[in-house]
Structure formats: C-alpha cells, structure tokens
Tab-separated table of C-alpha atoms and ligand atoms in Angstrom:
chain	number	residue	atom	x	y	z
H	1	UNK	CA	-181.121	0.944	-63.579
H	2	UNK	CA	-183.654	-0.859	-61.387
H	3	UNK	CA	-183.736	-0.619	-57.596
H	4	UNK	CA	-182.432	-4.205	-57.237
H	5	UNK	CA	-179.455	-3.479	-59.547
H	6	UNK	CA	-178.573	-0.502	-57.310
H	7	UNK	CA	-178.835	-2.369	-54.004
H	8	UNK	CA	-175.601	-3.633	-52.480
H	9	UNK	CA	-175.377	-7.398	-52.659
H	10	UNK	CA	-173.147	-7.692	-49.556
H	11	UNK	CA	-174.192	-6.611	-46.097
H	12	UNK	CA	-171.767	-6.540	-43.185
H	13	UNK	CA	-171.787	-4.974	-39.744
H	14	UNK	CA	-169.651	-3.535	-36.970
H	15	UNK	CA	-170.543	-1.408	-33.961
H	16	UNK	CA	-168.208	1.329	-35.156
H	17	UNK	CA	-167.326	1.716	-38.818
H	18	UNK	CA	-164.209	3.869	-39.161
H	19	UNK	CA	-163.608	5.463	-42.559
H	20	UNK	CA	-159.907	5.957	-43.419
H	21	UNK	CA	-156.635	4.463	-42.174
H	22	UNK	CA	-154.697	7.672	-41.543
H	23	UNK	CA	-153.474	8.768	-38.095
H	24	UNK	CA	-157.024	9.648	-36.954
H	25	UNK	CA	-158.690	6.393	-38.054
H	26	UNK	CA	-155.865	4.143	-36.850
H	27	UNK	CA	-155.524	5.686	-33.377
H	28	UNK	CA	-159.300	5.546	-32.968
H	29	UNK	CA	-159.602	1.927	-34.144
H	30	UNK	CA	-156.655	0.833	-31.984
H	31	UNK	CA	-158.209	2.307	-28.827
H	32	UNK	CA	-161.671	0.912	-29.608
H	33	UNK	CA	-160.268	-2.543	-30.335
H	34	UNK	CA	-158.211	-2.473	-27.106
H	35	UNK	CA	-161.429	-1.697	-25.191
H	36	UNK	CA	-163.198	-4.667	-26.761
H	37	UNK	CA	-165.420	-2.616	-29.097
H	38	UNK	CA	-166.343	-4.254	-32.379
H	39	UNK	CA	-164.970	-2.003	-35.139
H	40	UNK	CA	-163.683	-2.089	-38.678
H	41	UNK	CA	-161.581	0.357	-40.715
H	42	UNK	CA	-162.552	0.842	-44.361
H	43	UNK	CA	-159.655	2.245	-46.405
H	44	UNK	CA	-159.821	3.192	-50.068
H	45	UNK	CA	-156.086	2.736	-50.753
H	46	UNK	CA	-153.711	-0.225	-50.411
H	47	UNK	CA	-151.701	-0.985	-47.275
H	48	UNK	CA	-148.471	-0.142	-49.144
H	49	UNK	CA	-149.891	3.229	-50.159
H	50	UNK	CA	-150.911	4.362	-46.672
H	51	UNK	CA	-147.601	3.174	-45.222
H	52	UNK	CA	-145.525	5.220	-47.665
H	53	UNK	CA	-147.536	8.461	-47.902
H	54	UNK	CA	-145.091	11.132	-46.689
H	55	UNK	CA	-146.810	14.088	-45.050
H	56	UNK	CA	-146.330	15.285	-41.456
H	57	UNK	CA	-143.206	14.990	-39.372
H	58	UNK	CA	-143.485	17.375	-36.432
H	59	UNK	CA	-145.370	15.879	-33.495
H	60	UNK	CA	-146.178	17.992	-30.446
H	61	UNK	CA	-145.711	16.778	-26.832
H	62	UNK	CA	-149.436	16.200	-26.357
H	63	UNK	CA	-149.447	13.775	-29.294
H	64	UNK	CA	-146.496	11.904	-27.803
H	65	UNK	CA	-148.260	11.767	-24.407
H	66	UNK	CA	-151.374	10.271	-26.024
H	67	UNK	CA	-149.342	7.691	-27.937
H	68	UNK	CA	-147.369	6.890	-24.764
H	69	UNK	CA	-150.548	6.504	-22.721
H	70	UNK	CA	-151.692	3.721	-25.038
H	71	UNK	CA	-148.297	2.095	-25.631
H	72	UNK	CA	-148.119	3.301	-29.236
H	73	UNK	CA	-144.918	5.346	-29.155
H	74	UNK	CA	-142.157	2.696	-29.255
H	75	UNK	CA	-141.049	3.452	-32.826
H	76	UNK	CA	-141.225	7.178	-32.226
H	77	UNK	CA	-138.980	6.961	-29.162
H	78	UNK	CA	-136.592	4.595	-30.909
H	79	UNK	CA	-136.228	6.434	-34.227
H	80	UNK	CA	-137.679	9.939	-33.755
H	81	UNK	CA	-135.589	12.930	-32.753
H	82	UNK	CA	-136.319	15.845	-30.487
H	83	UNK	CA	-136.406	19.284	-31.997
H	84	UNK	CA	-136.662	22.685	-30.342
H	85	UNK	CA	-135.204	25.455	-32.527
H	86	UNK	CA	-136.399	27.560	-35.415
H	87	UNK	CA	-134.559	30.193	-37.364
H	88	UNK	CA	-136.041	33.203	-39.153
H	89	UNK	CA	-134.043	34.688	-42.035
H	90	UNK	CA	-134.901	38.107	-43.450
H	91	UNK	CA	-133.268	40.990	-45.298
H	92	UNK	CA	-132.462	42.459	-41.849
H	93	UNK	CA	-130.510	39.391	-40.668
H	94	UNK	CA	-131.416	36.149	-38.946
H	95	UNK	CA	-132.414	35.123	-35.455
H	96	UNK	CA	-133.057	31.845	-33.686
H	97	UNK	CA	-135.766	30.930	-31.231
H	98	UNK	CA	-134.946	28.006	-28.976
H	99	UNK	CA	-138.637	27.392	-28.467
H	100	UNK	CA	-137.867	24.174	-26.573
H	101	UNK	CA	-136.572	26.309	-23.711
H	102	UNK	CA	-139.339	28.939	-23.944
H	103	UNK	CA	-143.003	28.793	-22.935
H	104	UNK	CA	-143.564	25.509	-21.124
H	105	UNK	CA	-140.125	24.242	-22.176
H	106	UNK	CA	-141.472	21.591	-24.551
H	107	UNK	CA	-140.093	20.304	-27.837
H	108	UNK	CA	-141.340	18.590	-30.974
H	109	UNK	CA	-140.589	14.996	-31.849
H	110	UNK	CA	-139.684	14.624	-35.494
H	111	UNK	CA	-141.008	11.316	-36.791
H	112	UNK	CA	-142.332	10.904	-40.339
H	113	UNK	CA	-146.084	10.355	-40.546
H	114	UNK	CA	-145.666	7.266	-42.758
H	115	UNK	CA	-143.565	5.631	-40.018
H	116	UNK	CA	-146.197	6.433	-37.399
H	117	UNK	CA	-148.950	5.047	-39.655
H	118	UNK	CA	-146.884	1.895	-40.249
H	119	UNK	CA	-146.382	1.434	-36.478
H	120	UNK	CA	-150.087	1.944	-35.750
H	121	UNK	CA	-151.263	-0.329	-38.536
H	122	UNK	CA	-148.841	-3.127	-37.701
H	123	UNK	CA	-149.814	-3.115	-34.063
H	124	UNK	CA	-153.563	-2.951	-34.754
H	125	UNK	CA	-153.443	-5.821	-37.246
H	126	UNK	CA	-151.131	-7.916	-35.035
H	127	UNK	CA	-153.708	-7.678	-32.261
H	128	UNK	CA	-156.504	-8.874	-34.504
H	129	UNK	CA	-157.911	-5.507	-35.609
H	130	UNK	CA	-159.916	-5.426	-38.836
H	131	UNK	CA	-158.981	-3.226	-41.824
H	132	UNK	CA	-160.475	-3.536	-45.298
H	133	UNK	CA	-158.068	-2.046	-47.846
H	134	UNK	CA	-159.160	-1.153	-51.384
H	135	UNK	CA	-162.613	-0.458	-49.968
H	136	UNK	CA	-163.989	2.952	-50.826
H	137	UNK	CA	-166.763	4.443	-48.719
H	138	UNK	CA	-169.282	6.040	-51.068
H	139	UNK	CA	-171.761	7.585	-48.623
H	140	UNK	CA	-172.998	7.513	-45.031
H	141	UNK	CA	-176.741	6.919	-44.725
H	142	UNK	CA	-179.290	7.469	-41.940
H	143	UNK	CA	-176.812	9.340	-39.714
H	144	UNK	CA	-179.794	10.964	-37.994
H	145	UNK	CA	-180.914	7.548	-36.697
H	146	UNK	CA	-179.317	5.063	-34.247
H	147	UNK	CA	-178.795	2.655	-37.190
H	148	UNK	CA	-176.521	4.419	-39.701
H	149	UNK	CA	-174.869	2.572	-42.566
H	150	UNK	CA	-172.100	3.101	-45.088
H	151	UNK	CA	-172.260	2.073	-48.716
H	152	UNK	CA	-168.949	0.987	-50.213
H	153	UNK	CA	-167.273	-0.204	-53.346
H	154	UNK	CA	-165.525	-3.442	-52.357
H	155	UNK	CA	-162.100	-4.550	-53.676
H	156	UNK	CA	-163.784	-6.653	-56.389
H	157	UNK	CA	-165.871	-3.649	-57.491
H	158	UNK	CA	-169.128	-4.913	-56.030
H	159	UNK	CA	-171.260	-2.562	-53.910
H	160	UNK	CA	-171.743	-3.374	-50.230
H	161	UNK	CA	-173.447	-1.881	-47.213
H	162	UNK	CA	-171.965	-1.764	-43.723
H	163	UNK	CA	-174.479	-1.465	-40.886
H	164	UNK	CA	-173.201	0.322	-37.760
H	165	UNK	CA	-174.195	1.948	-34.515
H	166	UNK	CA	-171.711	4.770	-35.058
H	167	UNK	CA	-169.691	5.938	-38.054
H	168	UNK	CA	-166.368	7.741	-37.578
H	169	UNK	CA	-165.453	9.875	-40.588
H	170	UNK	CA	-161.619	9.893	-40.563
H	171	UNK	CA	-161.361	9.904	-44.354
H	172	UNK	CA	-159.873	13.352	-44.888
H	173	UNK	CA	-161.059	16.446	-46.640
H	174	UNK	CA	-162.415	14.747	-49.765
H	175	UNK	CA	-163.867	11.675	-48.082
H	176	UNK	CA	-167.373	10.233	-47.963
H	177	UNK	CA	-168.102	11.547	-44.446
H	178	UNK	CA	-167.879	15.170	-45.552
H	179	UNK	CA	-169.922	14.466	-48.667
H	180	UNK	CA	-172.648	12.947	-46.484
H	181	UNK	CA	-173.068	15.894	-44.093
H	182	UNK	CA	-176.637	17.140	-43.719
H	183	UNK	CA	-177.503	20.561	-45.190
H	184	UNK	CA	-177.341	22.131	-41.689
H	185	UNK	CA	-173.590	21.494	-41.309
H	186	UNK	CA	-171.513	24.663	-41.540
H	187	UNK	CA	-168.203	24.592	-43.438
H	188	UNK	CA	-165.932	27.528	-42.667
H	189	UNK	CA	-163.558	27.962	-45.590
H	190	UNK	CA	-160.705	30.424	-45.700
H	191	UNK	CA	-158.080	30.791	-48.385
H	192	UNK	CA	-154.865	32.456	-47.178
H	193	UNK	CA	-154.175	33.312	-50.835
H	194	UNK	CA	-150.762	31.636	-50.778
H	195	UNK	CA	-149.525	28.459	-52.488
H	196	UNK	CA	-146.457	26.368	-51.632
H	197	UNK	CA	-144.487	23.901	-53.650
H	198	UNK	CA	-143.882	21.109	-51.116
H	199	UNK	CA	-140.645	19.209	-51.776
H	200	UNK	CA	-139.234	16.070	-50.260
H	201	UNK	CA	-135.491	16.018	-50.881
H	202	UNK	CA	-133.356	12.891	-50.583
H	203	UNK	CA	-130.663	14.721	-48.666
H	204	UNK	CA	-129.772	15.352	-44.998
H	205	UNK	CA	-131.098	18.517	-43.308
H	206	UNK	CA	-129.047	21.641	-43.982
H	207	UNK	CA	-129.758	23.322	-40.638
H	208	UNK	CA	-130.310	22.032	-37.122
H	209	UNK	CA	-133.429	24.200	-36.999
H	210	UNK	CA	-136.739	24.724	-38.785
H	211	UNK	CA	-135.835	27.406	-41.329
H	212	UNK	CA	-138.339	30.150	-42.190
H	213	UNK	CA	-136.942	32.497	-44.856
H	214	UNK	CA	-138.794	35.701	-45.717
H	215	UNK	CA	-137.696	37.138	-49.030
H	216	UNK	CA	-138.956	39.665	-51.583
H	217	UNK	CA	-139.247	36.746	-54.023
H	218	UNK	CA	-141.442	34.815	-51.576
H	219	UNK	CA	-141.186	32.461	-48.621
H	220	UNK	CA	-138.906	29.419	-48.415
H	221	UNK	CA	-138.922	26.829	-45.640
H	222	UNK	CA	-136.749	23.979	-44.379
H	223	UNK	CA	-137.915	21.176	-42.051
H	224	UNK	CA	-135.913	18.112	-41.060
H	225	UNK	CA	-137.538	14.699	-41.495
H	226	UNK	CA	-134.836	12.023	-41.086
H	227	UNK	CA	-131.056	11.880	-41.357
H	228	UNK	CA	-131.476	11.312	-45.114
H	229	UNK	CA	-134.648	13.215	-45.966
H	230	UNK	CA	-135.562	16.894	-45.683
H	231	UNK	CA	-138.704	18.845	-46.479
H	232	UNK	CA	-138.418	22.160	-48.298
H	233	UNK	CA	-141.176	24.582	-49.180
H	234	UNK	CA	-141.150	27.305	-51.781
H	235	UNK	CA	-143.888	29.914	-52.105
H	236	UNK	CA	-145.220	29.234	-55.595
H	237	UNK	CA	-147.450	30.997	-58.103
H	238	UNK	CA	-150.945	29.571	-57.854
H	239	UNK	CA	-151.974	27.449	-60.809
H	240	UNK	CA	-148.417	26.647	-61.955
H	241	UNK	CA	-147.849	22.861	-62.014
H	242	UNK	CA	-145.369	21.311	-59.576
H	243	UNK	CA	-143.124	20.031	-62.375
H	244	UNK	CA	-142.811	23.418	-64.107
H	245	UNK	CA	-139.240	24.010	-62.936
H	246	UNK	CA	-136.211	21.700	-63.280
H	247	UNK	CA	-134.429	20.629	-60.073
H	248	UNK	CA	-131.494	22.960	-60.599
H	249	UNK	CA	-133.730	26.020	-60.825
H	250	UNK	CA	-135.549	25.029	-57.627
H	251	UNK	CA	-132.292	24.565	-55.698
H	252	UNK	CA	-131.009	27.923	-56.990
H	253	UNK	CA	-134.228	29.596	-55.864
H	254	UNK	CA	-134.076	27.903	-52.431
H	255	UNK	CA	-130.453	29.093	-52.082
H	256	UNK	CA	-131.456	32.624	-52.971
H	257	UNK	CA	-134.455	32.885	-50.651
H	258	UNK	CA	-132.719	31.109	-47.772
H	259	UNK	CA	-129.710	33.380	-48.287
H	260	UNK	CA	-127.301	30.469	-48.578
H	261	UNK	CA	-124.517	32.831	-49.693
H	262	UNK	CA	-124.630	34.497	-46.255
H	263	UNK	CA	-125.679	31.670	-43.945
H	264	UNK	CA	-124.245	28.531	-45.509
H	265	UNK	CA	-125.090	26.244	-48.420
H	266	UNK	CA	-128.068	23.910	-48.622
H	267	UNK	CA	-127.283	20.237	-49.102
H	268	UNK	CA	-128.585	19.437	-52.542
H	269	UNK	CA	-130.022	16.111	-53.607
H	270	UNK	CA	-132.768	14.626	-55.776
H	271	UNK	CA	-136.387	15.606	-55.127
H	272	UNK	CA	-138.269	12.438	-54.221
H	273	UNK	CA	-141.661	14.125	-54.283
H	274	UNK	CA	-143.201	17.434	-55.308
H	275	UNK	CA	-146.686	18.596	-54.471
H	276	UNK	CA	-148.757	21.750	-54.631
H	277	UNK	CA	-150.177	22.935	-51.296
H	278	UNK	CA	-152.700	25.766	-51.398
H	279	UNK	CA	-152.710	27.324	-47.933
H	280	UNK	CA	-156.388	27.113	-47.129
H	281	UNK	CA	-158.198	26.215	-43.978
H	282	UNK	CA	-161.483	24.587	-43.544
H	283	UNK	CA	-163.499	23.743	-40.402
H	284	UNK	CA	-166.750	21.764	-40.191
H	285	UNK	CA	-169.099	22.746	-37.399
H	286	UNK	CA	-170.353	20.795	-35.494
H	287	UNK	CA	-168.268	17.598	-35.677
H	288	UNK	CA	-171.205	15.396	-34.794
H	289	UNK	CA	-174.261	14.749	-36.914
H	290	UNK	CA	-176.373	12.161	-35.093
H	291	UNK	CA	-174.432	8.910	-35.314
H	292	UNK	CA	-171.711	10.326	-37.582
H	293	UNK	CA	-168.579	11.873	-36.021
H	294	UNK	CA	-165.768	13.616	-37.861
H	295	UNK	CA	-162.100	13.543	-36.813
H	296	UNK	CA	-158.756	14.602	-38.318
H	297	UNK	CA	-158.668	16.326	-41.705
H	298	UNK	CA	-162.322	15.401	-42.231
H	299	UNK	CA	-163.107	17.720	-39.297
H	300	UNK	CA	-160.683	20.529	-40.069
H	301	UNK	CA	-157.814	21.356	-42.323
H	302	UNK	CA	-155.104	23.867	-41.542
H	303	UNK	CA	-152.241	25.189	-43.641
H	304	UNK	CA	-149.091	23.136	-42.876
H	305	UNK	CA	-147.061	26.234	-41.816
H	306	UNK	CA	-147.608	25.447	-38.124
H	307	UNK	CA	-147.737	21.626	-38.451
H	308	UNK	CA	-150.996	21.025	-36.604
H	309	UNK	CA	-153.042	18.583	-38.718
H	310	UNK	CA	-151.712	15.195	-37.616
H	311	UNK	CA	-151.542	16.396	-34.022
H	312	UNK	CA	-155.187	17.428	-34.001
H	313	UNK	CA	-156.066	14.106	-35.655
H	314	UNK	CA	-154.497	12.121	-32.779
H	315	UNK	CA	-156.038	14.322	-30.087
H	316	UNK	CA	-159.524	14.037	-31.622
H	317	UNK	CA	-159.162	10.278	-32.107
H	318	UNK	CA	-158.465	9.777	-28.402
H	319	UNK	CA	-161.433	11.958	-27.358
H	320	UNK	CA	-163.739	10.174	-29.785
H	321	UNK	CA	-162.534	6.750	-28.621
H	322	UNK	CA	-163.304	7.661	-25.002
H	323	UNK	CA	-166.779	8.848	-25.988
H	324	UNK	CA	-167.578	5.757	-28.059
H	325	UNK	CA	-166.305	3.345	-25.392
H	326	UNK	CA	-168.382	5.098	-22.710
H	327	UNK	CA	-171.453	5.021	-24.954
H	328	UNK	CA	-171.159	1.437	-26.186
H	329	UNK	CA	-169.778	-0.270	-23.074
H	330	UNK	CA	-171.623	1.700	-20.371
H	331	UNK	CA	-174.457	3.588	-22.039
H	332	UNK	CA	-172.872	6.834	-20.823
H	333	UNK	CA	-173.349	9.485	-23.527
H	334	UNK	CA	-171.740	12.461	-21.801
H	335	UNK	CA	-168.309	12.309	-23.468
H	336	UNK	CA	-169.846	11.853	-26.926
H	337	UNK	CA	-172.104	14.846	-26.289
H	338	UNK	CA	-169.050	16.961	-25.401
H	339	UNK	CA	-166.891	15.723	-28.282
H	340	UNK	CA	-167.644	18.389	-30.875
H	341	UNK	CA	-167.311	21.434	-28.575
H	342	UNK	CA	-164.144	20.075	-26.979
H	343	UNK	CA	-162.422	19.470	-30.319
H	344	UNK	CA	-163.568	22.747	-31.846
H	345	UNK	CA	-161.874	24.696	-29.044
H	346	UNK	CA	-158.534	23.062	-29.995
H	347	UNK	CA	-159.226	23.408	-33.721
H	348	UNK	CA	-159.914	27.158	-33.570
H	349	UNK	CA	-156.830	27.752	-31.394
H	350	UNK	CA	-154.728	25.920	-34.014
H	351	UNK	CA	-156.404	27.867	-36.833
H	352	UNK	CA	-155.747	31.191	-35.129
H	353	UNK	CA	-152.049	30.450	-34.613
H	354	UNK	CA	-151.637	29.002	-38.114
H	355	UNK	CA	-153.261	32.120	-39.594
H	356	UNK	CA	-150.941	34.345	-37.534
H	357	UNK	CA	-147.839	32.434	-38.674
H	358	UNK	CA	-149.017	32.359	-42.288
H	359	UNK	CA	-149.483	36.153	-42.267
H	360	UNK	CA	-146.042	36.578	-40.698
H	361	UNK	CA	-144.273	34.443	-43.303
H	362	UNK	CA	-145.884	35.734	-46.486
H	363	UNK	CA	-146.523	38.971	-48.252
H	364	UNK	CA	-150.273	38.825	-48.729
H	365	UNK	CA	-151.372	40.830	-51.758
H	366	UNK	CA	-153.531	43.823	-50.918
H	367	UNK	CA	-155.895	43.358	-53.785
H	368	UNK	CA	-156.414	40.262	-55.889
H	369	UNK	CA	-152.986	39.964	-57.494
H	370	UNK	CA	-151.326	43.221	-56.433
H	371	UNK	CA	-148.130	43.427	-54.381
H	372	UNK	CA	-148.121	43.756	-50.602
H	373	UNK	CA	-148.578	47.401	-49.621
H	374	UNK	CA	-145.683	49.186	-47.860
H	375	UNK	CA	-148.002	49.542	-44.851
H	376	UNK	CA	-148.519	45.783	-44.483
H	377	UNK	CA	-144.850	45.078	-45.176
H	378	UNK	CA	-143.937	47.411	-42.296
H	379	UNK	CA	-146.449	45.693	-40.005
H	380	UNK	CA	-144.864	42.326	-40.787
H	381	UNK	CA	-141.378	43.635	-40.047
H	382	UNK	CA	-142.606	45.051	-36.749
H	383	UNK	CA	-144.310	41.760	-35.810
H	384	UNK	CA	-141.114	39.865	-36.520
H	385	UNK	CA	-139.074	42.372	-34.552
H	386	UNK	CA	-141.359	41.920	-31.580
H	387	UNK	CA	-140.851	38.140	-31.839
H	388	UNK	CA	-137.071	38.680	-31.967
H	389	UNK	CA	-136.912	40.969	-28.944
H	390	UNK	CA	-139.862	40.310	-26.617
H	391	UNK	CA	-139.561	37.360	-24.236
H	392	UNK	CA	-143.318	37.462	-23.609
H	393	UNK	CA	-143.992	37.236	-27.337
H	394	UNK	CA	-141.490	34.362	-27.634
H	395	UNK	CA	-143.174	32.465	-24.795
H	396	UNK	CA	-146.548	32.919	-26.505
H	397	UNK	CA	-145.023	31.639	-29.777
H	398	UNK	CA	-143.479	28.589	-28.098
H	399	UNK	CA	-146.685	27.712	-26.247
H	400	UNK	CA	-148.692	27.787	-29.465
H	401	UNK	CA	-146.025	26.226	-31.691
H	402	UNK	CA	-145.734	23.016	-29.672
H	403	UNK	CA	-149.301	23.004	-28.339
H	404	UNK	CA	-152.638	21.915	-29.701
F	501	LIG	P1	-155.318	11.222	-43.737
F	501	LIG	O1	-153.933	11.018	-43.274
F	501	LIG	O2	-155.530	12.010	-44.995
F	501	LIG	O3	-156.018	9.815	-43.870
F	501	LIG	C1	-157.299	9.688	-44.449
F	501	LIG	C2	-157.404	8.292	-45.024
F	501	LIG	O4	-158.712	8.135	-45.563
F	501	LIG	C3	-158.620	7.444	-46.810
F	501	LIG	N1	-159.847	7.762	-47.602
F	501	LIG	C4	-160.873	6.917	-47.734
F	501	LIG	N2	-161.053	5.654	-47.313
F	501	LIG	C5	-162.231	5.056	-47.594
F	501	LIG	N3	-163.219	5.675	-48.346
F	501	LIG	C6	-163.054	6.939	-48.802
F	501	LIG	N4	-164.018	7.526	-49.518
F	501	LIG	C7	-161.832	7.615	-48.493
F	501	LIG	N5	-161.364	8.847	-48.767
F	501	LIG	C8	-160.147	8.929	-48.210
F	501	LIG	C9	-157.330	7.946	-47.427
F	501	LIG	O5	-156.801	7.030	-48.398
F	501	LIG	C10	-156.436	8.051	-46.170
F	501	LIG	O6	-155.733	6.835	-45.943
F	501	LIG	O7	-156.204	11.967	-42.629
F	501	LIG	P2	-156.116	11.982	-41.007
F	501	LIG	O8	-156.045	10.617	-40.447
F	501	LIG	O9	-157.199	12.892	-40.607
F	501	LIG	O10	-154.672	12.670	-40.700
F	501	LIG	C11	-154.443	14.020	-41.003
F	501	LIG	C12	-152.977	14.217	-41.387
F	501	LIG	O11	-152.637	13.308	-42.416
F	501	LIG	C13	-152.707	15.670	-41.851
F	501	LIG	O12	-153.412	16.589	-41.060
F	501	LIG	C14	-151.211	16.035	-41.755
F	501	LIG	O13	-150.452	15.287	-42.664
F	501	LIG	C15	-151.002	17.541	-42.000
F	501	LIG	N6	-149.562	17.877	-42.031
F	501	LIG	C16	-148.849	17.991	-40.871
F	501	LIG	N7	-149.461	17.803	-39.677
F	501	LIG	C17	-148.738	17.848	-38.522
F	501	LIG	O14	-149.340	17.694	-37.441
F	501	LIG	N8	-147.376	18.056	-38.518
F	501	LIG	C18	-146.693	18.246	-39.697
F	501	LIG	O15	-145.464	18.400	-39.687
F	501	LIG	C19	-147.430	18.251	-40.936
F	501	LIG	N9	-146.810	18.406	-42.120
F	501	LIG	C20	-148.933	18.058	-43.281
F	501	LIG	C21	-147.537	18.315	-43.290
F	501	LIG	C22	-149.639	17.967	-44.486
F	501	LIG	C23	-148.983	18.176	-45.690
F	501	LIG	N10	-149.724	18.127	-46.885
F	501	LIG	C24	-149.952	16.912	-47.568
F	501	LIG	C25	-150.520	19.245	-47.220
F	501	LIG	C26	-146.878	18.511	-44.497
F	501	LIG	C27	-147.610	18.450	-45.708
F	501	LIG	C28	-146.882	18.671	-47.015
C-alpha cells in the first residue's frame, strides 16, 4: 500500500480530544465544555451501547461530592439509594458491619453505572457537547510534542486524523491510549489468581446488605443494584466459559455458598447477563506522557471486589479537567504537572485495599493449582475475626471501603 493510500483523508481538530465515553471521558468532557474548552469525545461504540452497559453500581461519597459540585447528580439523588451495611457469612456464622456508621460515618450511593452514563451523556449533548459515536481511535501520535494527533476509523470506515493540543485516554484497558504508550511507560500487572462469574439477575435484592460469603467451595457475593436487579458473583474455575452451567445449577450453588438454608432464601430470577471477571490489577505509571494523559480504567484497573474503578475514574476526570482548563485558559501548567502523582496516590491506596479484601474473601492456592494451606486458611480466619471484633479494624475497613 502506498503512503497516500495509508494517509487519512479527513482531518479534524479540537483542543482536547477525549477517547472513550465512559464515566471518565464523559465527566472530563462535561467539565471542559462547561469551562469553554474546545473538546470532542471519540467513542468506538454506539450511544445505545454505552447507555446500557451494566457494570458498576456502588459510588463512594467523594464521587457524589464531585458530581454534586458540577450539578451532575440529579438522577443519582432522585433514583439512587443509600447503602451502608455489609454481611460476612462463613462456616463459623455471620456478622454485619454497619460501615455507614463506622469510620467517617459515610455511605455508598447505589446507582447503576449505565444510568450515570446516560445522565452524563444526555446533559453533555443537550448543552452542545460533541461526541462522535462509532469512531474508533486507532493510535495516538506525537504525544511527546505539543501537537499530538489521533488516527481514527470513522463511522463510514474511512480513516481520519484528529489534531489536538492534548489527548485524554479514557478508553479503558484495551484502548488506543494504552497501545500508544512510549516504551518508557511502566505497567504494573498483578493477577490475584481468582476468577469470578459476574451475574446480573432480574430479581430484587435478597439481603439489605452487600453479602460476602466465604465457603470451602469458593466465594459468593451479593450486591444490590435496583429494586428489580441484583448482582451476584460466584468464584469460578479459570478458563471455564460463562455459559457452562445452566441457571438452576448456578442458583443452587449460590444458595449453598451463601448458606441460604441457614440465613434465608435467595430470590431467584432469570440471569440477564453473565460475564467472566479475572481478578487482576494493572497500573500504568506515570499517567502522563507528554501531551497524552490517562484516566479511568486506561490508567488503572482493580478487581471489582472493593468497587473502586468508576469512583477513581470520576476523581481522575475532575483532576484532569482542572489541569487542562488551567493550562489552556490561563497557561498555568502546575495542576497538569501534578496530575499523575496525585492520581497515583489514590490508585495505590485503592489497589492496596482491594488486594487486602481479595485475599480475605478467597482461598488463594499455595502453589499453582494446589489448595490453600491450613496455615493461610487460619490466617484468613484470624483476619476475619479481627474485623468482627475490633472497632479499630472496623473503622479502618469503613474508611477504605467508602473512600478513594
Ligand atoms: P469504560 O467505562 O470502560 O469506558 C471506556 C469507553 O471507551 C470506549 N473505547 C474506545 N473508544 C474509542 N476508541 C477506542 N479504541 C476505544 N476503546 C474503548 C469504550 O467503548 C467505552 O465506552 O472506562 P472508564 O470511563 O475508565 O470507567 C471505568 C469503569 O467503567 C470501571 O472502572 C467500573 O465499571 C469498575 N466496576 C466498578 N467500579 C466501581 O467504582 N463500583 C462498582 O460497583 C463497580 N462494579 C465494575 C463493577 C466493573 C465490573 N466489570 C465489568 C469487571 C462490576 C463489574 C462486573
């Protein structure tokens, strides 16, 4: 293919090109647009797809404060619910932590991520914000210069190039921003060695608490989403496809691990979605490479046990928006220069807590596929006992559970 056949025929421009219309990209674009910064969001999927992608649900108080600060929390206050209790179930019994009354006395808001994305998108578009759906970013170029650009595949399949002053990579773990990182970027990868089957059940929650069940057969979890929809998780053999078991077998296994015979039945219903979630974490360091900035899952990924991902995405988006507005409107680079270090402090705190919770909830094999040793099983029981009995430990848990 000749050089001219390879060259994009279209060339467009914006001061900030934002890749991805998830929580990170949409909060960032909304704040930039409100400050009068010329920006565009390039999104690979359709509007319908991003508005229906069910993922997170538990939002921490800091996320709600950020959304409130910018007038973006109407839907959340109208339809979300507060949540402040979790329940651990083990062979030794069960106990509850009213984490909303511990630590700093703060609670989660439960509001499905697809509803938040719909709210953000609707508001941004209503105010004249620009989003290009069906537009896939292929690569970020010249990030080490003040004139970066992004090559894309446009909705009609033609290649295009977007010229920018800054590029915000909010396109998740497998996006173009990560693929375009220079060789010097460090990617910390850690595999917790555990896999979950993530289930979205079309049925009301069975408990008024987050349920964490520790069982010899593996972990099972319960998290409310709405009055009609509940998330369940089942620790799952790695490599086994999500559709390997029929619904009935999954419900029976959830009953068993959550000890429904002792603590009350689970409300059964159809599974609306099943997905495999390998509990891995992944942090890019630094989050800035010249004119390219990473935010959200593109910056770091954490196992969903502690529900941190969407919350970090919103926090990072606000910090990045402040930095870009200062830089573009006032020529003040200080906030942009601080961005990576500031976010990484939050990211590593979230990773540490997520790792702690993941090790508490699962038997981690001693060797490759071997069972958990009696020594490690005893350590886990002792850790859980400390959480059950020590107020100081409970305060620490609450502070980290609802914090980012
Ligand atoms: P998103 O939401 O993945 O959005 C990225 C967007 O980028 C688009 N894209 C591209 N667009 C253009 N060109 C390309 N080359 C592109 N490549 C990708 C995608 O189509 C998409 O629209 O990333 P963002 O904005 O960083 O937000 C991160 C959150 O989505 C994620 O961290 C959370 O969902 C994680 N998470 C949870 N986080 C919480 O804070 N609380 C929770 O309760 C919670 N529960 C969860 C979760 C994640 C889960 N999964 C899927 C593992 C539960 C689950 C099951």
